[in-house]
Coordinates of C-alpha atoms in Angstrom, one line a residue:
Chain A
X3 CA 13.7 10.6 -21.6
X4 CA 16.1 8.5 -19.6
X5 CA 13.6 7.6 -16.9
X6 CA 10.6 8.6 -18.4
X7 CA 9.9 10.8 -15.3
X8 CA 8.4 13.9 -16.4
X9 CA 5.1 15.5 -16.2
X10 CA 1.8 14.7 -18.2
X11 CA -0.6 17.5 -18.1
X12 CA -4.4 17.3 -18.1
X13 CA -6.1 14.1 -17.7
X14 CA -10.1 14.2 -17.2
X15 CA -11.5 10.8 -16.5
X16 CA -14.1 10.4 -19.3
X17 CA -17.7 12.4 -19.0
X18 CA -17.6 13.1 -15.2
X19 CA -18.9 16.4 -14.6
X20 CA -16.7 18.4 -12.6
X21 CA -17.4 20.8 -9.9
X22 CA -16.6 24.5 -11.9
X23 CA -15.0 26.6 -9.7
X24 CA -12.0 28.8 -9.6
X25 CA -8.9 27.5 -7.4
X26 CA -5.1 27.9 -7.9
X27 CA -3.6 24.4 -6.4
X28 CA 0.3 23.8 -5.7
X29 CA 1.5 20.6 -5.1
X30 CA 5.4 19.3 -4.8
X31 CA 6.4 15.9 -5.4
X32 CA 9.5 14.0 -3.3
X33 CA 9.7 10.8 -4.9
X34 CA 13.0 8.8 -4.1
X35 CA 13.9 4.9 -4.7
X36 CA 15.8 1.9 -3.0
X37 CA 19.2 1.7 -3.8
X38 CA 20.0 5.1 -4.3
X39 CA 18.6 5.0 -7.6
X40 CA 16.1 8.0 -9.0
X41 CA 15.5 11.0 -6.4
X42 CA 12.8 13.7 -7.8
X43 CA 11.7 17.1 -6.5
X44 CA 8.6 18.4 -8.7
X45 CA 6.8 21.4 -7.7
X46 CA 3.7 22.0 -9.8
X47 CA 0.5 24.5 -10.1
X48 CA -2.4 24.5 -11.9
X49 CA -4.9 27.2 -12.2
X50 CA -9.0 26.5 -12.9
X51 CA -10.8 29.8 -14.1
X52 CA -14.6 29.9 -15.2
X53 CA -15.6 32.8 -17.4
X54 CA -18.9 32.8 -17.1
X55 CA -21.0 29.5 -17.2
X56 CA -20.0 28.4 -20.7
X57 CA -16.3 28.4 -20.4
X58 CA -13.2 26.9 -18.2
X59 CA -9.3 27.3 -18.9
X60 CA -7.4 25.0 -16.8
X61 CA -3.8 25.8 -16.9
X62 CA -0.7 24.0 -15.2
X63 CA 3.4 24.0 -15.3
X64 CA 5.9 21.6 -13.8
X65 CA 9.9 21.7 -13.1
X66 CA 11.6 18.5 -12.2
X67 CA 15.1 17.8 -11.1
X68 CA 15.9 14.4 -11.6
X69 CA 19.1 12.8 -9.8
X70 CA 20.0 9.2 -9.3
X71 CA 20.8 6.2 -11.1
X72 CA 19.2 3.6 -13.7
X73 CA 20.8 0.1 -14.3
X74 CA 22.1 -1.4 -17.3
X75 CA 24.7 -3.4 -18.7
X76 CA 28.0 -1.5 -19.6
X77 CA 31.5 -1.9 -20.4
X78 CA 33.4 -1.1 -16.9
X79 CA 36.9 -1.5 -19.2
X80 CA 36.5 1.7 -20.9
X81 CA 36.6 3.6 -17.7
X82 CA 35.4 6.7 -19.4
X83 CA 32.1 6.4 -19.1
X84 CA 29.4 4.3 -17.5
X85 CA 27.8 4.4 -20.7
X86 CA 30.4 2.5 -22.8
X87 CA 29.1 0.1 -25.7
X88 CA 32.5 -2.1 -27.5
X89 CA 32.5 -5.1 -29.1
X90 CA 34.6 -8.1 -28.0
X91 CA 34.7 -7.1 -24.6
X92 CA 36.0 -9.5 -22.3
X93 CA 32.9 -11.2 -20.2
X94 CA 34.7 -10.1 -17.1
X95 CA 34.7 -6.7 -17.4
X96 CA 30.9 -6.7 -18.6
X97 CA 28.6 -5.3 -15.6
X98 CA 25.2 -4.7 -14.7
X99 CA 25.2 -1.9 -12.4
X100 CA 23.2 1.7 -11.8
X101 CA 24.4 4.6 -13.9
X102 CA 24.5 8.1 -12.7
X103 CA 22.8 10.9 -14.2
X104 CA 21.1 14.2 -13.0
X105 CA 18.6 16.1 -15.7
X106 CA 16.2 18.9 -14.9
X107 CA 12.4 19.9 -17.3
X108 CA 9.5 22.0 -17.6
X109 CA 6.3 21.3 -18.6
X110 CA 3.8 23.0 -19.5
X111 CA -0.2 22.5 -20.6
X112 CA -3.9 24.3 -21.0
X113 CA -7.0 22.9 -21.8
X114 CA -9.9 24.9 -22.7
X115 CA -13.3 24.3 -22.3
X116 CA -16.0 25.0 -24.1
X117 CA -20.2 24.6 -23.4
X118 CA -23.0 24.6 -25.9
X119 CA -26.7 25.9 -24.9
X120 CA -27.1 21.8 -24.5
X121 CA -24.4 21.7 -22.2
X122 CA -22.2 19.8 -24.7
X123 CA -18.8 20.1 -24.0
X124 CA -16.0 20.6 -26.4
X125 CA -12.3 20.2 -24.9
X126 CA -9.2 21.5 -26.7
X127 CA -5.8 21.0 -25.0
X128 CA -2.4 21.8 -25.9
X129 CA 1.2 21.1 -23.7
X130 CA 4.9 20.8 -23.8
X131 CA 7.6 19.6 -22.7
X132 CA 11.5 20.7 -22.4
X133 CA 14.7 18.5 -21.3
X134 CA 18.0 18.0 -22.0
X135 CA 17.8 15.2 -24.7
X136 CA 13.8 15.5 -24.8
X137 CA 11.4 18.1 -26.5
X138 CA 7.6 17.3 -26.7
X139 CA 4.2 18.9 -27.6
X140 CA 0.6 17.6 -28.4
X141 CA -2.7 18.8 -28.8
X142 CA -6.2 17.1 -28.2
X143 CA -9.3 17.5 -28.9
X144 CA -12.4 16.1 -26.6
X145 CA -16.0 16.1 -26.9
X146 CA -18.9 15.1 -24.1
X147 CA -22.7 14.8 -25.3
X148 CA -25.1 14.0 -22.9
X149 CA -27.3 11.1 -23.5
X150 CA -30.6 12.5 -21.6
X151 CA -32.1 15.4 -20.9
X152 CA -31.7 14.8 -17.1
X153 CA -27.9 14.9 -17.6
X154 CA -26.9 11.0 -16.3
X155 CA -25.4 10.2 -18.7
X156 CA -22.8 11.0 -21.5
X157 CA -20.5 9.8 -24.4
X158 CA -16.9 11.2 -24.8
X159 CA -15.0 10.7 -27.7
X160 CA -11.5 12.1 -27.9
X161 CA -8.5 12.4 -29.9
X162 CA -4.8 13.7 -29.3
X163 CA -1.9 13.6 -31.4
X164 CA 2.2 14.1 -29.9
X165 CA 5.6 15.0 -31.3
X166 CA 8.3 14.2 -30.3
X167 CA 11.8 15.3 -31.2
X168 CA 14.9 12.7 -29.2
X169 CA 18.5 13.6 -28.6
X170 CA 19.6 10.3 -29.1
X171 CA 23.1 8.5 -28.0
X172 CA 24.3 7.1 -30.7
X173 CA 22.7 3.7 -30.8
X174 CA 22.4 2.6 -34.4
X175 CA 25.1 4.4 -36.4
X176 CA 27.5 1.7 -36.7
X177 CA 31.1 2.3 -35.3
X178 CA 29.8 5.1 -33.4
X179 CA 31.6 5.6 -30.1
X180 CA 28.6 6.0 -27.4
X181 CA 30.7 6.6 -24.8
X182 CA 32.3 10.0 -26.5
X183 CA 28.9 11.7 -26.1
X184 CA 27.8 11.7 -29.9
X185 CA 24.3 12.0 -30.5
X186 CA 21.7 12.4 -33.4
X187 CA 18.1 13.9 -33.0
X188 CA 15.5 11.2 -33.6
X189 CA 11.6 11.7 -33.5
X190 CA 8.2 10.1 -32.5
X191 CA 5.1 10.6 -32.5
X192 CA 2.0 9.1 -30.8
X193 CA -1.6 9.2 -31.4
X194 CA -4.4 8.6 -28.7
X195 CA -7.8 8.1 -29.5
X196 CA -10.3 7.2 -26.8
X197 CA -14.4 7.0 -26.4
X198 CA -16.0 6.8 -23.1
X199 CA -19.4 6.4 -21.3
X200 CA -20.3 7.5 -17.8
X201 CA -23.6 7.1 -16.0
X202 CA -25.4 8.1 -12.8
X203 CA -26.3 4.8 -11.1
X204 CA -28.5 6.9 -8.6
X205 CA -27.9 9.8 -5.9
X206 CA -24.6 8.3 -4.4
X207 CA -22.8 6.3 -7.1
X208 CA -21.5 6.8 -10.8
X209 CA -19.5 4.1 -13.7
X210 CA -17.1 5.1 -16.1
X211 CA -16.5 3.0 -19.0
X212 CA -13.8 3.6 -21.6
X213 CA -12.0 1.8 -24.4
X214 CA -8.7 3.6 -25.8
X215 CA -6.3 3.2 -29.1
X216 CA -2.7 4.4 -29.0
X217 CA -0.3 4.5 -31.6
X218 CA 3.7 4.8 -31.5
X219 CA 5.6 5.3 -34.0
X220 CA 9.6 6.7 -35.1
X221 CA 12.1 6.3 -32.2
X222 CA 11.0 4.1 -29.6
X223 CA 14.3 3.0 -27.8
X224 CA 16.0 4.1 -24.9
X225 CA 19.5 5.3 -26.1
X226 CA 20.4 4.9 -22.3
X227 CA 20.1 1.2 -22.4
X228 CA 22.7 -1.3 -23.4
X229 CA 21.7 -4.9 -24.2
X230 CA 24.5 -7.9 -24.5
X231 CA 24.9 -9.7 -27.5
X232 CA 27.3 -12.6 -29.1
X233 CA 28.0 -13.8 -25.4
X234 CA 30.5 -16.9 -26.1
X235 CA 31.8 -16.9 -22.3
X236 CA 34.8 -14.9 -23.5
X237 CA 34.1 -12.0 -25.2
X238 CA 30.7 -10.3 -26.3
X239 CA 29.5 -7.0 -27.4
X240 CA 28.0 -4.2 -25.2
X241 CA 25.6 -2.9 -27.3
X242 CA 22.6 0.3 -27.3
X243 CA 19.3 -2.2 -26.9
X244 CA 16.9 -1.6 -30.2
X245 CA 13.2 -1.7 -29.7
X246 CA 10.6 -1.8 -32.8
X247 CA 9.9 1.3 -34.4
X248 CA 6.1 1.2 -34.0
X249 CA 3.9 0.2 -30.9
X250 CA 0.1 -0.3 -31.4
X251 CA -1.8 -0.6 -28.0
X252 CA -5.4 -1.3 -27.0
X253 CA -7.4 -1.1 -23.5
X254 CA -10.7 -0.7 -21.9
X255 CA -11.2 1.2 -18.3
X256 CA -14.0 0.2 -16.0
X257 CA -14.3 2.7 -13.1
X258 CA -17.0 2.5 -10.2
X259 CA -17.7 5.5 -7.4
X260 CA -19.8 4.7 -4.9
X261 CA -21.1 7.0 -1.6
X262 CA -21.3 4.0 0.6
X263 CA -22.3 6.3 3.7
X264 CA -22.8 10.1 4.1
X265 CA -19.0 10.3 5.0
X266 CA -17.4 7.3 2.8
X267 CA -16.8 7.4 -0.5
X268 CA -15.6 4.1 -2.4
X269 CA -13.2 4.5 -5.9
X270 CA -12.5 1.3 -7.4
X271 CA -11.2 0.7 -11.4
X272 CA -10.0 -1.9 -13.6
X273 CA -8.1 -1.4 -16.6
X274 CA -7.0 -3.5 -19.6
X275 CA -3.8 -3.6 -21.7
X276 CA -2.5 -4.6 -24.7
X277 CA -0.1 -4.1 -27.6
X278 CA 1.7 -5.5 -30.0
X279 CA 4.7 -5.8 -28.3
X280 CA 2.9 -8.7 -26.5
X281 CA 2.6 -6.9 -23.0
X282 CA -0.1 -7.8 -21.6
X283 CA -1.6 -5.7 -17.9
X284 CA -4.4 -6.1 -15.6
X285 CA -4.6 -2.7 -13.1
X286 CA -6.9 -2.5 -10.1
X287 CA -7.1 0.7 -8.0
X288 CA -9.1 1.2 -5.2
X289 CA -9.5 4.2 -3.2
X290 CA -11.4 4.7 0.2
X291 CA -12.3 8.6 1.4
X292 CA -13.9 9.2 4.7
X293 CA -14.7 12.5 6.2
X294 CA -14.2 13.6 9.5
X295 CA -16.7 16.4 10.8
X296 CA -16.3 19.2 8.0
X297 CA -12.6 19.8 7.9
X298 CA -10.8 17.0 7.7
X299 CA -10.7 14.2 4.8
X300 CA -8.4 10.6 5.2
X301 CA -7.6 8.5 2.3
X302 CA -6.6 4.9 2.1
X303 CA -5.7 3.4 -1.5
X304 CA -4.5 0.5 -2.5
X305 CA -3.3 -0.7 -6.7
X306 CA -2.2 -3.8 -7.7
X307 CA -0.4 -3.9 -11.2
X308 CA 0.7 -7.1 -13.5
X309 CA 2.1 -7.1 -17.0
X310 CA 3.4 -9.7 -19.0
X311 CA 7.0 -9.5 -20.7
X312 CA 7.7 -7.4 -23.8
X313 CA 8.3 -10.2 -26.7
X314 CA 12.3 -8.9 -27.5
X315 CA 13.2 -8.8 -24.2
X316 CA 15.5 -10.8 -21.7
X317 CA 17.5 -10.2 -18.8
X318 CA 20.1 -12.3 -19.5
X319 CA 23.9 -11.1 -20.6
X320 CA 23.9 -14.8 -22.4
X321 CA 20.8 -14.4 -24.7
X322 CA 20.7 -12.2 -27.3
X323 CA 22.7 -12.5 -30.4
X324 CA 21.2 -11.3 -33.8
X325 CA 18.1 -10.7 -33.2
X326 CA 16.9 -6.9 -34.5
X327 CA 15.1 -6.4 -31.6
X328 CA 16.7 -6.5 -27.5
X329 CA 16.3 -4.9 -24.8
X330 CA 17.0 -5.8 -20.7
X331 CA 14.9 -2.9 -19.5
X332 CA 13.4 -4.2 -16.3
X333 CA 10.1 -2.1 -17.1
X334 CA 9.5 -4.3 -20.1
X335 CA 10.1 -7.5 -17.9
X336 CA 7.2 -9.5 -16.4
X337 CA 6.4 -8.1 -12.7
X338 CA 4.0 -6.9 -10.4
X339 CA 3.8 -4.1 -8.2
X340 CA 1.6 -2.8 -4.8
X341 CA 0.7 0.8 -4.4
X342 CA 0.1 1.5 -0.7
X343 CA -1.5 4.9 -0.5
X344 CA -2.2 7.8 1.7
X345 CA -4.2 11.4 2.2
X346 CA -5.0 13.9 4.5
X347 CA -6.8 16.9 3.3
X348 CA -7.4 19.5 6.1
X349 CA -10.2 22.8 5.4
X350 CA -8.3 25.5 6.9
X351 CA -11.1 27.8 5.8
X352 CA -13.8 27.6 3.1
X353 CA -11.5 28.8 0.6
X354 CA -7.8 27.6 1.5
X355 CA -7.0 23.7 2.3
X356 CA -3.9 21.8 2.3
X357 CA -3.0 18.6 1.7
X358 CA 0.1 15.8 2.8
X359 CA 0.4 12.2 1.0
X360 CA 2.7 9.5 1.7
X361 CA 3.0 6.2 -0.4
X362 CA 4.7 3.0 -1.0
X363 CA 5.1 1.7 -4.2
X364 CA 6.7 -1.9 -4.2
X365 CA 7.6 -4.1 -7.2
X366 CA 8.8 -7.3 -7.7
X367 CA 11.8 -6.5 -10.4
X368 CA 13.2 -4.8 -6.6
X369 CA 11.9 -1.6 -7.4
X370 CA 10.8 0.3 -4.8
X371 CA 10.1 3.6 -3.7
X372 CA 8.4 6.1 -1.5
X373 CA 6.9 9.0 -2.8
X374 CA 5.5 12.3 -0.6
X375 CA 3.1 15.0 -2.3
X376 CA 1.9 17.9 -0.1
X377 CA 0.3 21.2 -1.3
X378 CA -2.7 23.4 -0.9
X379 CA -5.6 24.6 -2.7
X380 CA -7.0 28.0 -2.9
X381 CA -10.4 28.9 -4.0
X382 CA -11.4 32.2 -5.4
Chain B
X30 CA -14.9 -13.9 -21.0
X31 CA -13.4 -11.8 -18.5
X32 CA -14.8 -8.7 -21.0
X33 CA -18.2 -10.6 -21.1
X34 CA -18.2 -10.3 -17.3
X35 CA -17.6 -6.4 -17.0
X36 CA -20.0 -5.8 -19.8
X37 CA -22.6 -7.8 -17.9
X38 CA -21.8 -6.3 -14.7
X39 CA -21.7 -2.8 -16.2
X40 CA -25.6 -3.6 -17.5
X41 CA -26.4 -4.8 -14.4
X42 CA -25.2 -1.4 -12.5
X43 CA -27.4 0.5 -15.4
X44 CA -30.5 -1.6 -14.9
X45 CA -30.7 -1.2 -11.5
X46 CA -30.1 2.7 -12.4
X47 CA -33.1 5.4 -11.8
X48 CA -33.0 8.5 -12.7
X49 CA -31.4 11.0 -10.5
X50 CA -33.1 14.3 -10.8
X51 CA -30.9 17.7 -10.5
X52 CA -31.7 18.3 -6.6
X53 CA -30.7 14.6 -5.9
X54 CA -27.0 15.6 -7.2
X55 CA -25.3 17.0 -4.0
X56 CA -23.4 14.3 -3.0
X57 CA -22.3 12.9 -7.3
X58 CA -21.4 16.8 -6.7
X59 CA -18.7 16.2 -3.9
X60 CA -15.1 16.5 -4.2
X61 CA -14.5 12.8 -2.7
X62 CA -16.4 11.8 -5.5
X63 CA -13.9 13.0 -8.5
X64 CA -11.0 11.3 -9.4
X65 CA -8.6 11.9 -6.0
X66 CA -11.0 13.2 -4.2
X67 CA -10.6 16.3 -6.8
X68 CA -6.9 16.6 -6.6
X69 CA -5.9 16.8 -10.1
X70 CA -2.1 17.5 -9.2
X71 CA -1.4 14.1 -7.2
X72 CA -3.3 12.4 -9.6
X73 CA -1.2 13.6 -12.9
X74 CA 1.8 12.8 -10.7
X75 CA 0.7 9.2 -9.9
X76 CA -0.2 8.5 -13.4
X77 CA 3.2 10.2 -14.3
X78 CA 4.7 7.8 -11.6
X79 CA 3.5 4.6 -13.0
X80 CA 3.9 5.8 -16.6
X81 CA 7.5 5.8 -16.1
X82 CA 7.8 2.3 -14.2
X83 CA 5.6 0.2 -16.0
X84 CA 5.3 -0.8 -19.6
X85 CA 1.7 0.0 -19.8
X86 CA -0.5 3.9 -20.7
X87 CA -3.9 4.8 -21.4
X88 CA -7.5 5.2 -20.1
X89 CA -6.8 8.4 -18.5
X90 CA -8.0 10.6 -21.0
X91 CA -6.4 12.6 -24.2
X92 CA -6.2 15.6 -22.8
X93 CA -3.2 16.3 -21.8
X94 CA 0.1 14.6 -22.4
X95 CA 3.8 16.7 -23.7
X96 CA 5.5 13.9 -21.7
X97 CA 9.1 13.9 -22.7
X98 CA 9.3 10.5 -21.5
X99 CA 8.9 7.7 -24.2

């Protein structure tokens, strides 16, 4: 909840076939940023088992330990706590400064998959999540019909819907003393509903093509956050930031894979954002995967993300007065960001291959971070 | 516009499509062809990664999700 670093299970790019097989894979994440701000150690598995030729269970779990420090404004008077919200606080002891915090979760997810005598597939999935201040489950629902009888191409329509039940500081009850560790249980729910195309170009390349719906709605804010309001260069209030209590978004996915040569293989996507909070993104992701001999596979991505600013937010501790909505979280800001990516998957044998992964990930609010992921892969 | 041009690019890709027949499948069939190169763990923890540093989600999918994180 705080940094909203956890896991999400499952995600199948739209109505491309995948290889059925059965593997265990274990991966673990080290994923640190500048400034001694958030640190994360997340080791993961997933199994993939076929029964038979008409059904797959795909089944994965997660821990994460979380450490570090987010910024926001606070009231450094109080001394209690980092956290502390007042009114009239002097300007001079208002700061804007990372806050400590350490939190560990476990997540968990299945999808099932199912295949009719026309090959149809029908997808249900189900997963959960467990923190601290954070509880979450969903369920989805996923259907691929193939176009033509040769299998190129196929429509996916999907659905999932999430609940979500928050362990909130107390932000909105008035008088309430945030720094004293109070808290109320708040909920939220989200509904995702995409439909998606993909096609066989020829032998060596394929195109996704996807448009998606999703729907917020209940608690929306970060109870973490404070916003400043009623700034008049003497005294102003530390307040929890409020965010609107429903979030419609929109976005269409274009995604290209070409074989360019027997041993290169091209990845490259654009996708579109936007919601009614006004934030607008454009996301392109290229990947580049060249074998060498029949062992040993290098990767070399590169992403380039943009949004525009979310329309109730501001930086400033001189801004915000009465307006319902506020936040100063730098991820609703207006900013861009580099991914610099990594791979090397090495065949030990036929069955068993492991994997190491380094990247940069650089944004222009400051942000930046390095993140490792190494693992192996066994098939059976 | 900018949707016009993805739309026309996308038709363009299909036009110049044939059809692939079952034997001609070996290489769609690759690992370095799926999404990471068939690494489904890195990739969740990417998407997880950028999920919870940028204001934006979606066009991965709905399977999946129980993120504690909005």
């Amino acid at each position: 909840m705080q940094l909203r670093l956890s896991w999400c299970a499952a995600t199948l790019l739209v109505a491309t076939a995948m290889q059925a097989e059965d593997y265990v894979s274990v991966q673990v994440l080290q994923y640190n940023e500048n400034d001694n701000r958030v640190s994360v150690t997340a080791p993961s598995i997933m199994i993939n088992k076929d029964f038979g030729t008409d059904y797959t269970l795909n089944a994965s779990f997660v821990a994460d330990a979380v450490s570090g420090a987010s910024p926001t404004y606070y009231d450094a008077s109080s001394g209690a706590s980092a956290y502390a919200r007042n009114k009239n606080v002097n300007v001079s002891d208002i700061k804007y400064d990372n806050i400590t915090f350490s939190e560990k979760r476990i997540a968990g997810g299945a999808l099932f998959t199912s295949r009719f005598a026309n090959r149809d597939e029908l997808r249900v999935g189900a997963n959960g999540s467990s923190e601290d201040d954070f509880d979450s489950g969903s369920g989805s629902l996923e259907y691929m019909h193939w176009l033509d009888s040769s299998k190129n191409s196929a429509i996916t329509l999907g659905g999932s819907y999430q609940y979500n039940e928050i362990t909130a500081r107390c932000v909105d009850r008035v008088g309430c003393d945030a720094s004293s560790g109070a808290s109320e249980v708040k909920t939220s729910t989200a509904i995702n509903v995409q439909l998606g195309v993909s096609h066989n170009i020829n032998p060596q390349s394929y195109v996704d093509i996807a448009a998606f719906y999703i729907a917020d709605d209940g608690y929306l804010t970060d109870s973490y956050l404070n916003v400043v309001r009623n700034n008049d260069g003497i005294t102003a209030d530390v307040v929890g930031e409020k965010r609107p209590d429903t979030r419609s978004a929109y976005g269409g996915i274009l995604k290209y894979v070409n074989a360019i040569t027997d041993r290169t293989t091209l990845h490259l996507s654009y996708r579109y954002y936007w919601d009614d909070w006004s934030i607008r993104s454009h996301t392109v992701d290229s990947d580049l995967y060249y074998e060498l001999g029949s062992d040993w596979t290098f990767k070399l991505g590169l992403r380039n993300y943009r949004q525009s600013a979310a329309d109730f937010y501001n930086s400033s501790d001189n801004f915000f007065s009465n307006e319902l909505y506020a936040s100063s979280d730098y991820r609703l800001s207006d900013f861009s960001a580099w991914t610099y990516k990594s791979n090397v998957d090495y065949k030990v044998t036929k069955e068993f291959s492991m994997n190491l992964s380094a990247n940069y990930y650089d944004q222009t609010t400051g942000l930046k971070a390095t993140y490792f992921m190494t693992g192996f892969r066994y098939n059976f | 516009m900018k949707t016009l041009s993805y739309i026309v690019l996308l038709l363009f890709f299909i036009g110049c499509a044939k059809e692939v027949k079952p034997w001609e499948k070996e290489t769609l069939a690759k690992s370095t062809m799926e999404d990471a190169g068939g690494n489904a763990l890195s990739k969740q923890y990417e998407e997880h990664i950028y999920f919870s540093k940028e204001a934006s989600k979606g066009g991965g999918g709905v399977a999946g999700g129980g993120c504690g994180c909005n």
